[in-house]
Coordinates of C-alpha atoms in Angstrom, one line a residue:
Chain A
M1 CA 126.6 95.9 140.7
S2 CA 126.0 93.1 138.3
M3 CA 122.5 92.4 137.0
S4 CA 120.9 89.1 136.6
A5 CA 118.2 87.3 134.7
A6 CA 115.8 88.1 137.5
D7 CA 116.5 91.8 137.0
F8 CA 115.7 91.4 133.3
T9 CA 112.3 89.8 134.2
L10 CA 111.6 92.7 136.5
Y11 CA 112.4 95.4 133.9
A12 CA 110.7 93.6 131.0
L13 CA 107.6 93.0 133.1
T14 CA 107.5 96.7 134.2
A15 CA 107.7 97.6 130.5
A16 CA 104.8 95.3 129.6
I17 CA 102.8 96.8 132.6
L18 CA 103.5 100.3 131.4
Y19 CA 102.3 99.4 127.9
V20 CA 99.0 98.0 129.4
I21 CA 98.6 101.0 131.8
G22 CA 98.9 103.3 128.8
L23 CA 96.3 101.4 126.8
Y24 CA 94.0 101.1 129.8
G25 CA 94.3 104.8 130.5
M26 CA 93.4 105.7 126.9
A27 CA 90.5 103.3 127.0
V28 CA 88.8 104.6 130.1
R29 CA 89.7 108.3 130.2
R30 CA 87.7 110.7 128.1
N31 CA 90.1 113.7 128.4
M32 CA 92.2 114.4 125.3
V33 CA 95.3 115.5 127.3
R34 CA 95.1 112.2 129.3
T35 CA 94.9 110.3 126.0
V36 CA 98.2 111.9 125.0
I37 CA 99.7 111.1 128.4
G38 CA 98.6 107.5 127.7
L39 CA 100.6 107.5 124.5
E40 CA 103.7 108.8 126.3
I41 CA 103.4 106.0 129.0
I42 CA 103.3 103.4 126.2
T43 CA 106.4 105.0 124.7
A44 CA 108.2 104.9 128.0
G45 CA 107.4 101.2 128.4
I46 CA 108.8 100.4 125.0
N47 CA 112.0 102.4 125.6
L48 CA 112.4 100.5 128.9
N49 CA 111.9 97.2 127.1
F50 CA 114.8 98.1 124.7
L51 CA 117.0 98.7 127.6
A52 CA 115.8 95.7 129.6
F53 CA 117.4 93.3 127.1
T54 CA 120.8 94.9 127.5
I55 CA 120.9 93.4 131.0
L56 CA 121.1 89.9 129.5
D57 CA 123.7 90.9 126.8
S58 CA 125.8 94.0 127.2
D59 CA 126.7 93.9 123.5
L60 CA 123.2 95.2 122.8
L61 CA 123.8 98.4 124.8
L62 CA 125.3 100.6 122.2
L63 CA 122.5 100.2 119.6
A64 CA 119.8 100.1 122.3
Q65 CA 120.8 103.5 123.6
Y66 CA 120.8 104.9 120.0
F67 CA 117.3 103.5 119.5
V68 CA 115.9 104.8 122.7
V69 CA 117.3 108.3 122.2
I70 CA 115.7 108.5 118.7
S71 CA 112.5 107.0 120.0
I72 CA 112.3 109.7 122.7
V73 CA 112.7 112.4 120.0
I74 CA 110.0 110.8 117.9
G75 CA 107.7 110.5 120.9
A76 CA 108.2 114.2 121.6
A77 CA 107.3 115.1 118.0
V78 CA 104.1 113.0 118.2
A79 CA 103.2 114.5 121.5
T80 CA 103.7 118.0 120.1
L81 CA 101.4 117.4 117.2
A82 CA 98.8 115.7 119.3
L83 CA 98.7 118.6 121.8
M84 CA 98.5 121.0 118.8
I85 CA 95.4 119.2 117.8
V86 CA 94.1 119.2 121.4
I87 CA 94.5 123.0 121.4
Q88 CA 92.6 123.3 118.1
A89 CA 89.8 121.1 119.5
Y90 CA 89.6 123.3 122.6
R91 CA 89.2 126.4 120.4
H92 CA 86.3 124.7 118.6
Y93 CA 84.5 123.2 121.6
G94 CA 85.8 125.0 124.7
S95 CA 86.5 121.6 126.1
V96 CA 89.0 118.7 125.9
D97 CA 86.4 116.1 126.7
L98 CA 86.3 113.4 124.0
R99 CA 82.6 112.9 124.5
K100 CA 82.0 116.4 123.2
L101 CA 83.6 115.4 119.9
S102 CA 80.4 114.1 118.3
K103 CA 81.9 111.9 115.6
L104 CA 84.5 110.2 117.6
R105 CA 83.4 106.7 118.4
W106 CA 86.2 104.6 119.8
Chain B
M1 CA 124.2 92.9 95.2
S2 CA 126.1 96.1 95.2
E3 CA 126.5 99.3 97.1
S4 CA 125.5 102.7 95.8
W5 CA 124.7 106.0 97.2
I6 CA 122.1 106.8 94.5
I7 CA 119.6 105.1 96.8
L8 CA 119.5 108.2 98.9
Q9 CA 118.7 110.5 95.9
P10 CA 114.9 110.4 96.0
I11 CA 114.7 110.7 99.8
A12 CA 117.2 113.5 99.8
I13 CA 115.5 115.4 97.0
L14 CA 112.1 115.2 98.7
F15 CA 113.3 116.2 102.2
A16 CA 115.5 119.0 100.7
G17 CA 112.4 120.2 98.7
A18 CA 110.3 120.2 101.9
L19 CA 112.9 122.5 103.6
L20 CA 113.5 124.7 100.5
M21 CA 109.8 125.3 100.1
Q22 CA 110.0 127.6 103.1
V23 CA 112.6 129.7 101.2
I24 CA 110.8 129.5 97.9
E25 CA 107.5 130.8 99.3
P26 CA 108.8 134.3 100.4
V27 CA 110.9 134.5 97.2
G28 CA 107.7 133.8 95.1
R29 CA 105.8 136.5 97.1
A30 CA 108.6 139.0 96.6
L31 CA 108.8 138.4 92.9
K32 CA 105.0 138.4 92.6
I33 CA 105.1 135.0 91.0
E34 CA 101.9 133.5 92.5
K35 CA 102.3 129.9 91.6
L36 CA 106.1 129.6 92.2
R37 CA 105.6 127.2 95.1
D38 CA 103.3 124.9 93.1
A39 CA 105.7 124.8 90.2
F40 CA 108.5 124.1 92.6
A41 CA 106.6 121.2 94.2
I42 CA 105.8 119.7 90.9
A43 CA 109.4 120.0 89.8
I44 CA 110.6 118.3 93.0
F45 CA 108.2 115.4 92.5
G46 CA 109.2 115.1 88.9
L47 CA 112.9 115.1 89.9
S48 CA 112.3 112.4 92.5
L49 CA 110.5 110.2 90.0
Y50 CA 113.4 110.7 87.5
S51 CA 115.9 109.8 90.2
L52 CA 114.1 106.5 90.7
L53 CA 114.7 105.6 87.1
G54 CA 118.5 105.5 87.8
I55 CA 117.9 103.3 90.8
Y56 CA 115.6 101.1 88.8
G57 CA 118.3 100.5 86.2
E58 CA 120.8 99.6 88.9
V59 CA 118.3 97.2 90.6
Q60 CA 117.5 95.5 87.3
T61 CA 121.2 94.6 86.8
Q62 CA 122.3 94.0 90.4
G63 CA 119.2 92.4 92.0
Q64 CA 119.6 94.3 95.2
I65 CA 121.5 97.4 96.2
T66 CA 122.4 98.5 99.7
Y67 CA 123.9 101.6 101.3
F68 CA 125.2 102.4 104.8
L69 CA 124.7 106.0 105.9
S70 CA 127.4 106.1 108.6
P71 CA 131.1 106.0 109.2
Y72 CA 130.5 102.7 111.0
E73 CA 130.1 99.3 109.5
P74 CA 126.8 97.5 110.0
P75 CA 125.0 96.8 112.2
I76 CA 125.7 100.3 113.7
G77 CA 125.3 102.2 110.5
V78 CA 121.9 103.2 109.2
S79 CA 121.2 100.8 106.4
F80 CA 119.2 101.0 103.2
A81 CA 118.4 98.1 100.9
V82 CA 116.5 98.3 97.7
D83 CA 115.1 95.4 95.7
Q84 CA 112.5 95.1 93.0
F85 CA 109.6 95.3 95.5
S86 CA 111.0 98.5 97.1
I87 CA 111.5 100.2 93.8
F88 CA 108.0 99.2 92.6
M89 CA 106.4 100.7 95.7
A90 CA 108.6 103.9 95.4
F91 CA 107.4 104.4 91.9
V92 CA 103.8 104.2 93.0
F93 CA 104.5 106.6 95.8
C94 CA 106.3 109.3 93.7
L95 CA 103.9 109.0 90.8
L96 CA 100.9 109.6 93.0
G97 CA 102.8 112.5 94.8
L98 CA 103.4 114.1 91.4
L99 CA 99.7 113.8 90.3
V100 CA 98.4 115.1 93.6
S101 CA 100.7 118.1 93.5
I102 CA 99.5 119.0 90.0
Y103 CA 95.9 118.6 91.3
S104 CA 96.5 120.8 94.3
V105 CA 97.5 123.8 92.2
R106 CA 93.9 124.6 91.6
Y107 CA 92.1 122.6 94.3
M108 CA 94.0 124.2 97.2
E109 CA 94.0 127.7 95.7
G110 CA 91.6 129.2 98.3
D111 CA 93.6 128.0 101.2
T112 CA 96.4 129.8 103.1
G113 CA 99.7 128.2 104.3
L114 CA 100.2 126.3 101.1
D115 CA 103.9 126.3 101.6
K116 CA 103.4 124.2 104.6
Y117 CA 101.0 122.0 102.7
Y118 CA 103.5 121.2 100.0
S119 CA 106.3 120.8 102.6
L120 CA 104.2 118.2 104.4
L121 CA 103.3 116.5 101.1
M122 CA 106.9 116.2 100.2
S123 CA 108.0 114.9 103.7
L124 CA 105.0 112.4 103.5
V125 CA 106.3 111.0 100.2
A126 CA 109.9 111.1 101.4
G127 CA 108.8 109.1 104.5
L128 CA 107.0 106.6 102.2
V129 CA 110.0 106.1 100.0
G130 CA 112.2 105.8 103.1
V131 CA 109.9 103.1 104.4
S132 CA 110.2 101.1 101.2
F133 CA 114.0 101.6 101.0
A134 CA 114.9 100.9 104.7
G135 CA 117.3 98.1 105.3
D136 CA 116.8 97.8 109.0
L137 CA 113.7 97.8 111.1
F138 CA 114.5 100.8 113.2
N139 CA 115.3 102.9 110.2
L140 CA 112.0 101.7 108.8
F141 CA 110.3 103.0 112.0
I142 CA 111.9 106.4 111.7
F143 CA 110.7 106.9 108.2
W144 CA 107.4 105.4 109.2
E145 CA 107.0 108.2 111.8
A146 CA 108.1 110.9 109.3
M147 CA 105.3 109.6 107.1
S148 CA 102.7 109.3 109.8
L149 CA 103.4 112.7 111.4
S150 CA 103.1 114.4 108.0
S151 CA 99.8 112.6 107.3
Y152 CA 98.3 113.5 110.7
A153 CA 99.1 117.1 110.1
L154 CA 97.8 117.0 106.5
V155 CA 94.5 115.5 107.7
A156 CA 94.1 118.4 110.1
F157 CA 95.2 120.9 107.4
K158 CA 91.8 122.7 107.3
K159 CA 92.1 123.2 111.1
Y160 CA 89.4 125.9 111.1
R161 CA 86.7 123.2 110.7
W162 CA 85.8 120.7 113.4
E163 CA 85.7 117.6 111.3
P164 CA 89.4 117.4 110.3
I165 CA 90.5 118.1 113.9
E166 CA 88.4 115.3 115.2
A167 CA 89.4 112.9 112.5
S168 CA 93.1 113.8 112.8
F169 CA 93.1 113.2 116.6
K170 CA 91.4 109.9 116.1
Y171 CA 93.9 108.9 113.4
L172 CA 96.9 110.1 115.4
V173 CA 95.9 108.2 118.5
M174 CA 95.0 104.9 116.8
S175 CA 97.9 105.0 114.4
T176 CA 100.4 105.9 117.1
I177 CA 99.2 103.0 119.2
G178 CA 99.8 100.8 116.1
S179 CA 103.3 102.1 115.4
L180 CA 104.2 101.8 119.1
T181 CA 103.0 98.2 119.1
A182 CA 105.2 97.5 116.1
L183 CA 108.1 99.2 117.9
Y184 CA 107.4 96.9 120.9
A185 CA 107.7 94.0 118.5
M186 CA 111.0 95.4 117.2
S187 CA 112.3 95.8 120.8
I188 CA 111.6 92.1 121.5
L189 CA 113.1 91.1 118.2
Y190 CA 116.2 93.1 119.0
G191 CA 116.5 91.5 122.4
L192 CA 116.2 88.0 121.0
A193 CA 118.3 88.4 117.8
G194 CA 120.7 91.2 118.8
T195 CA 120.1 93.1 115.5
L196 CA 117.4 94.8 113.5
N197 CA 119.1 94.6 110.1
I198 CA 116.7 92.8 107.8
T199 CA 119.3 90.6 106.1
D200 CA 121.0 89.7 109.4
L201 CA 117.6 88.9 111.0
A202 CA 116.7 86.6 108.2
S203 CA 119.8 84.4 108.9
I204 CA 119.5 84.5 112.7
I205 CA 115.7 83.8 113.1
P206 CA 115.8 80.1 112.1
T207 CA 118.3 79.5 115.0
L208 CA 115.9 81.0 117.6
E209 CA 113.1 79.5 119.7
P210 CA 109.9 79.9 117.5
Y211 CA 107.3 80.6 120.2
P212 CA 108.3 84.1 121.4
L213 CA 108.6 85.0 117.7
Y214 CA 104.9 84.4 117.2
L215 CA 104.3 87.2 119.6
V216 CA 106.4 89.4 117.4
I217 CA 104.5 88.3 114.3
I218 CA 101.1 89.1 116.0
A219 CA 102.4 92.5 117.2
I220 CA 103.7 93.4 113.7
I221 CA 100.5 92.4 112.0
A222 CA 98.4 94.3 114.6
G223 CA 100.7 97.3 114.7
F224 CA 101.3 98.0 111.0
G225 CA 97.8 96.7 110.4
V226 CA 96.3 99.8 111.9
T227 CA 97.8 101.9 109.2
A228 CA 97.0 99.3 106.6
S229 CA 93.5 99.5 108.0
I230 CA 92.9 95.7 108.3
V231 CA 89.6 95.0 110.0
P232 CA 89.3 95.3 113.1
F233 CA 92.0 98.0 113.2
H234 CA 90.3 100.2 110.5
F235 CA 88.1 102.6 112.6
W236 CA 90.2 105.7 112.0
L237 CA 90.1 105.4 108.2
P238 CA 86.5 106.2 107.3
D239 CA 86.8 109.4 109.4
A240 CA 90.3 110.5 108.4
H241 CA 90.1 110.0 104.7
P242 CA 87.0 112.0 104.0
A243 CA 88.0 114.8 106.4
A244 CA 91.3 115.5 104.6
P245 CA 91.5 117.7 101.5
S246 CA 90.7 115.6 98.4
G247 CA 94.3 115.5 97.2
I248 CA 95.4 114.2 100.6
S249 CA 92.5 111.7 100.7
A250 CA 94.0 110.3 97.4
M251 CA 97.4 110.1 99.0
L252 CA 96.1 108.4 102.1
S253 CA 93.9 105.9 100.4
G254 CA 96.2 105.4 97.4
V255 CA 99.6 105.0 99.1
V256 CA 99.8 105.5 102.8
I257 CA 97.7 102.4 103.7
K258 CA 99.9 100.5 101.1
A259 CA 102.9 101.5 103.2
G260 CA 101.2 99.6 106.0
V261 CA 100.8 96.6 103.8
Y262 CA 104.4 97.0 102.6
A263 CA 105.8 97.0 106.2
I264 CA 103.8 93.9 107.2
V265 CA 104.8 92.0 104.1
R266 CA 108.5 93.1 104.2
V267 CA 108.8 92.0 107.9
L268 CA 106.9 88.8 107.5
F269 CA 108.4 87.6 104.2
S270 CA 111.9 88.9 104.4
I271 CA 112.6 88.1 108.0
F272 CA 110.3 85.2 108.9
D273 CA 110.3 82.2 106.6
P274 CA 106.7 81.7 105.5
A275 CA 107.5 78.0 105.1
A276 CA 108.4 77.7 108.8
F277 CA 105.9 80.1 110.4
S278 CA 102.2 79.6 109.6
F279 CA 101.1 83.2 109.4
G280 CA 99.6 82.6 106.0
T281 CA 96.4 81.3 107.4
A282 CA 96.0 84.4 109.6
L283 CA 96.6 86.7 106.7
V284 CA 94.1 84.9 104.5
L285 CA 91.5 85.1 107.3
F286 CA 92.3 88.8 108.0
G287 CA 91.9 89.4 104.2
I288 CA 88.4 87.9 103.9
I289 CA 87.2 89.5 107.2
T290 CA 88.4 92.9 105.9
L291 CA 86.8 92.4 102.5
S292 CA 83.4 91.2 103.8
V293 CA 83.0 93.8 106.7
A294 CA 84.1 96.7 104.6
N295 CA 81.9 95.7 101.7
V296 CA 78.8 95.7 103.8
M297 CA 79.8 99.0 105.5
A298 CA 80.5 100.7 102.1
L299 CA 76.9 99.9 101.0
L300 CA 75.5 101.9 103.9
Q301 CA 77.3 105.2 103.1
R302 CA 75.7 108.3 101.7
D303 CA 78.8 110.4 101.8
I304 CA 80.8 109.8 98.6
K305 CA 84.2 110.1 100.2
R306 CA 83.2 107.7 103.1
L307 CA 82.0 105.2 100.5
L308 CA 85.4 105.4 98.7
A309 CA 87.2 105.1 102.1
F310 CA 85.4 101.9 102.8
S311 CA 86.1 100.7 99.3
S312 CA 89.8 101.3 100.1
I313 CA 89.5 98.9 103.1
V314 CA 87.9 96.3 100.7
N315 CA 90.9 96.5 98.4
I316 CA 93.4 96.2 101.3
G317 CA 91.5 93.0 101.9
Y318 CA 92.3 91.7 98.4
I319 CA 96.0 92.6 98.8
I320 CA 96.3 91.0 102.2
F321 CA 94.5 88.0 100.9
G322 CA 96.8 87.7 98.0
F323 CA 99.9 87.8 100.2
G324 CA 98.2 85.4 102.6
V325 CA 97.6 82.9 99.9
G326 CA 101.3 83.1 99.0
A327 CA 102.5 82.5 102.6
Y328 CA 99.9 79.8 103.1
A329 CA 101.0 77.9 99.9
L330 CA 104.6 78.0 101.0
N331 CA 103.8 76.9 104.4
V332 CA 101.5 74.0 103.4
Y333 CA 103.1 72.8 100.1
G334 CA 106.7 73.8 100.7
M335 CA 108.7 74.2 97.5
G336 CA 105.7 72.8 95.5
G337 CA 103.8 75.9 96.6
Y338 CA 106.4 78.3 95.2
S339 CA 104.7 78.9 91.8
I340 CA 101.3 79.4 93.5
A341 CA 102.9 81.9 95.9
A342 CA 104.6 83.7 93.1
L343 CA 101.3 84.0 91.2
A344 CA 99.3 85.2 94.3
M345 CA 101.9 87.7 95.4
M346 CA 102.4 89.0 91.8
G347 CA 98.6 89.6 91.8
A348 CA 98.7 91.3 95.1
I349 CA 101.6 93.6 94.1
F350 CA 99.9 94.4 90.8
H351 CA 96.7 95.2 92.8
I352 CA 98.7 97.6 95.0
F353 CA 99.5 99.6 91.8
N354 CA 96.0 99.3 90.4
H355 CA 94.3 100.4 93.6
A356 CA 96.7 103.3 94.1
I357 CA 96.0 104.6 90.7
G358 CA 92.3 103.7 90.7
K359 CA 91.5 105.0 94.2
G360 CA 93.7 108.1 93.6
L361 CA 91.6 108.7 90.5
L362 CA 88.3 108.3 92.3
F363 CA 89.2 110.6 95.2
L364 CA 90.5 113.3 92.9
G365 CA 87.4 112.9 90.7
A366 CA 85.2 113.1 93.8
G367 CA 87.2 116.2 94.8
N368 CA 86.2 117.8 91.5
F369 CA 82.5 117.0 92.1
I370 CA 82.7 118.3 95.6
H371 CA 84.6 121.5 94.5
E372 CA 81.8 122.3 92.0
A373 CA 78.7 121.1 93.8
G374 CA 79.8 121.9 97.4
T375 CA 78.4 118.7 98.9
R376 CA 79.6 115.2 99.6
D377 CA 76.1 113.7 99.8
L378 CA 75.5 111.1 97.1
M379 CA 71.8 111.9 96.8
E380 CA 72.6 115.6 96.0
L381 CA 75.4 114.7 93.7
E382 CA 73.1 112.7 91.4
G383 CA 73.7 113.5 87.7
V384 CA 76.9 115.5 88.3
G385 CA 78.7 113.4 85.6
K386 CA 76.4 114.9 82.9
K387 CA 77.6 118.4 83.9
M388 CA 81.3 117.4 84.1
P389 CA 81.8 115.0 81.3
L390 CA 85.6 114.6 81.5
T391 CA 85.7 114.0 85.2
G392 CA 82.5 111.9 85.0
T393 CA 83.9 109.6 82.3
S394 CA 87.2 109.2 84.1
F395 CA 85.5 108.6 87.4
S396 CA 83.4 105.8 85.7
I397 CA 86.5 104.2 84.2
G398 CA 88.0 104.2 87.7
L399 CA 84.9 102.6 89.2
L400 CA 84.8 100.0 86.4
A401 CA 88.5 99.3 86.9
L402 CA 88.1 98.7 90.6
A403 CA 85.0 96.6 90.0
G404 CA 87.2 94.3 87.9
V405 CA 85.5 94.8 84.6
P406 CA 87.7 93.5 81.8
P407 CA 89.8 94.7 80.1
L408 CA 90.6 97.4 82.6
S409 CA 93.6 97.1 84.9
G410 CA 91.8 96.0 88.1
F411 CA 90.5 92.9 86.3
W412 CA 93.9 91.4 85.8
S413 CA 95.2 91.8 89.4
K414 CA 92.0 90.3 90.8
L415 CA 92.1 87.5 88.3
F416 CA 95.6 86.5 89.3
I417 CA 94.8 86.5 93.0
I418 CA 91.7 84.4 92.5
L419 CA 93.4 82.0 90.1
A420 CA 96.2 81.5 92.7
G421 CA 93.5 80.7 95.3
Y422 CA 91.9 78.1 93.0
T423 CA 95.1 76.3 92.0
V424 CA 94.8 73.4 94.4
L425 CA 91.3 72.0 94.0
S426 CA 91.7 69.5 96.8
D427 CA 92.4 72.2 99.5
S428 CA 89.0 73.0 100.9
F429 CA 90.4 76.0 103.0
M430 CA 91.7 77.7 99.9
I431 CA 88.6 76.9 97.8
V432 CA 86.2 78.2 100.5
T433 CA 88.1 81.4 101.2
T434 CA 88.7 82.2 97.6
S435 CA 85.0 81.7 96.9
I436 CA 84.2 84.2 99.6
V437 CA 86.5 86.6 97.8
V438 CA 84.8 86.0 94.5
L439 CA 81.4 86.6 96.0
N440 CA 82.6 89.8 97.5
A441 CA 84.1 90.9 94.2
I442 CA 80.7 90.5 92.6
F443 CA 79.0 92.3 95.4
A444 CA 81.4 95.2 95.2
A445 CA 81.0 95.4 91.4
A446 CA 77.2 95.8 92.0
Y447 CA 77.5 98.8 94.2
Y448 CA 80.3 100.4 92.0
L449 CA 77.8 100.2 89.1
W450 CA 75.0 101.6 91.3
L451 CA 77.3 104.5 92.2
M452 CA 78.2 105.0 88.5
Q453 CA 74.5 104.9 87.5
R454 CA 73.7 107.5 90.2
L455 CA 76.4 110.0 89.2
M456 CA 76.3 109.5 85.5
L457 CA 72.8 108.6 84.3
K458 CA 70.4 110.2 86.7
A459 CA 68.9 113.7 85.9
P460 CA 71.1 116.4 87.5
K461 CA 69.9 117.5 91.0
P462 CA 69.6 121.3 91.7
R463 CA 72.9 121.3 93.7
V464 CA 74.9 120.2 90.6
E465 CA 73.0 122.4 88.1
H466 CA 75.8 124.9 87.9
A467 CA 78.7 122.5 88.1
H468 CA 81.0 122.7 85.1
E469 CA 84.6 122.1 84.1
G470 CA 86.0 125.0 82.2
R471 CA 89.6 125.9 81.4
G472 CA 90.1 127.1 85.0
L473 CA 89.8 123.6 86.3
L474 CA 92.5 122.2 83.9
S475 CA 95.0 121.3 86.7
M476 CA 92.2 119.4 88.5
V477 CA 90.9 117.6 85.5
L478 CA 94.3 116.7 84.0
P479 CA 95.5 114.3 86.7
V480 CA 92.1 112.6 86.7
V481 CA 92.2 112.1 82.9
I482 CA 95.9 110.9 83.1
M483 CA 95.0 108.3 85.7
S484 CA 92.1 107.0 83.7
L485 CA 94.3 106.7 80.7
I486 CA 96.9 104.8 82.8
T487 CA 94.1 102.4 83.9
V488 CA 92.9 101.8 80.3
V489 CA 96.5 101.4 78.9
I490 CA 97.5 99.0 81.6
G491 CA 94.3 97.1 81.1
L492 CA 95.0 96.6 77.4
W493 CA 98.8 96.2 77.7
P494 CA 99.5 94.8 81.2
F495 CA 102.5 92.7 80.2
E496 CA 105.3 95.2 81.3
I497 CA 103.8 95.8 84.7
I498 CA 103.0 92.1 85.2
N499 CA 106.6 91.4 84.5
F500 CA 107.7 94.1 87.0
A501 CA 105.3 92.9 89.7
D502 CA 106.5 89.3 89.1
L503 CA 110.1 90.3 89.6
A504 CA 109.0 92.1 92.8
A505 CA 107.2 89.1 94.1
R506 CA 110.1 86.8 93.3
S507 CA 112.7 89.1 95.0
L508 CA 110.4 89.0 98.0
L509 CA 110.3 85.3 97.9
G510 CA 114.0 85.0 97.0
L511 CA 115.1 86.5 100.3
V512 CA 113.4 83.6 102.2
G513 CA 115.6 81.1 100.5
G514 CA 113.4 80.2 97.5

């Protein structure tokens, strides 16, 4: 199955929407775990964007795959550290509600 | 241009040190040598600084050196490229790393898990050096994340207290959004240009449609601007810097935010031609907004470390303004603006050094006060300088240097930036913005002097009555005194470093076809 410019638009648009959904989720949700999930959605959007461009030009595919794999690994590291901090916050406050964290003003 | 594997030396030394620390720690415990890990950390930082000298010599003769870490030819291979600007930044990073590791010997003594602390400090500096040495944007991003992850963990190092946990989470979330935004920009750039190698991009960009590229420029400034703490992306900084242990505050304020500036400047100047893309105006405006907002905020603080954190944002404003003037001059005056750009950017690069040393000095000095007095409240710290004369005097020198009092180092860099802004008297945009910078500089000098008067001249408050600096504090006082000496010596004899900063500015401009 060959892909066209229309497919590219679809994928790139989905990537942009994922980015916005992630930011929106982090802006409106006050749960620390959901904030971390928001970060992961943004990462997924960007990884998709790398791959979307390979539809237009298959020469890009080799490096794009390499970028995406490493980006997934880095995303996992960030999520691990973020969740570690969430656990510590839970031990202090008994809650993962950002509103309980007095100094945090977003 | 030449190829040489020695580029990898400092990065490899620091990462190897971070891993070996986990072996050194149990060995030190078995042999009952208490400070083995501290000595090892200091040795590793010293070694990395020494290895930079070799690269420096090579860069001086060759101009730029590159290396590909892969069996494949570029663009697949991981590419490193070092020019005068990279090596300048790397020197600042490693020097501050060394001083902070000396400082931590005594300051962190009461904490557990110090092997992890030093490992993280080393991987932080390794990431920083990697960012400045990266030859392609994705490689830059990888080192960027190594640096960021280490600093999130270091901010949360005292995890048994609530403040570091909160501050670290805020820092992690905001900074990660920032670096992901920059990665988004990279993905668009990769799609449009087909490569992320900085040298290749520089030659491909002029052939592309300019409008999507402005989106990339905006995302790069906003993305890396979070770590550089440009207003309005600075909200994490006043929480994260005070919450970290003082040595780490010095690293964050001294060098980590400079890595943000480095990334912005490297991408904008080396890839996009400032003469063709008008991002100079935006940088100038960001610079003065950052300066003005942070100056007002700094005045409202009662916590000494929060005040210093806001003052770091102010200084980022000067640096961004300096680079902005450079880009603006090239954009508006073409080749005629080259000398203005060189002057402004030399001032900005020189200010990176001055602020790294100056703010490192202030945070470490503040750490000494806090260690002895047990409070961060300025009202309770009054008169502490009388009880701790060495730290107090050094701290005052640091304040005066950042206030721009001649002949200390901060005076020269601010002078160059302001002179560059005032070069073209007929350009009202430049004159107005530079005047705002001058007013801010005077305003900032006033509250630096106010802070100095409070700490040094007032009668000591009860909290600081028992503060003293005996022989036990040697490792904490020594880095502070060394930094104040550097400030004085560079102030009196700035020619060598001006020359170095000038070469760095010119190499940055040279890549854009100047």
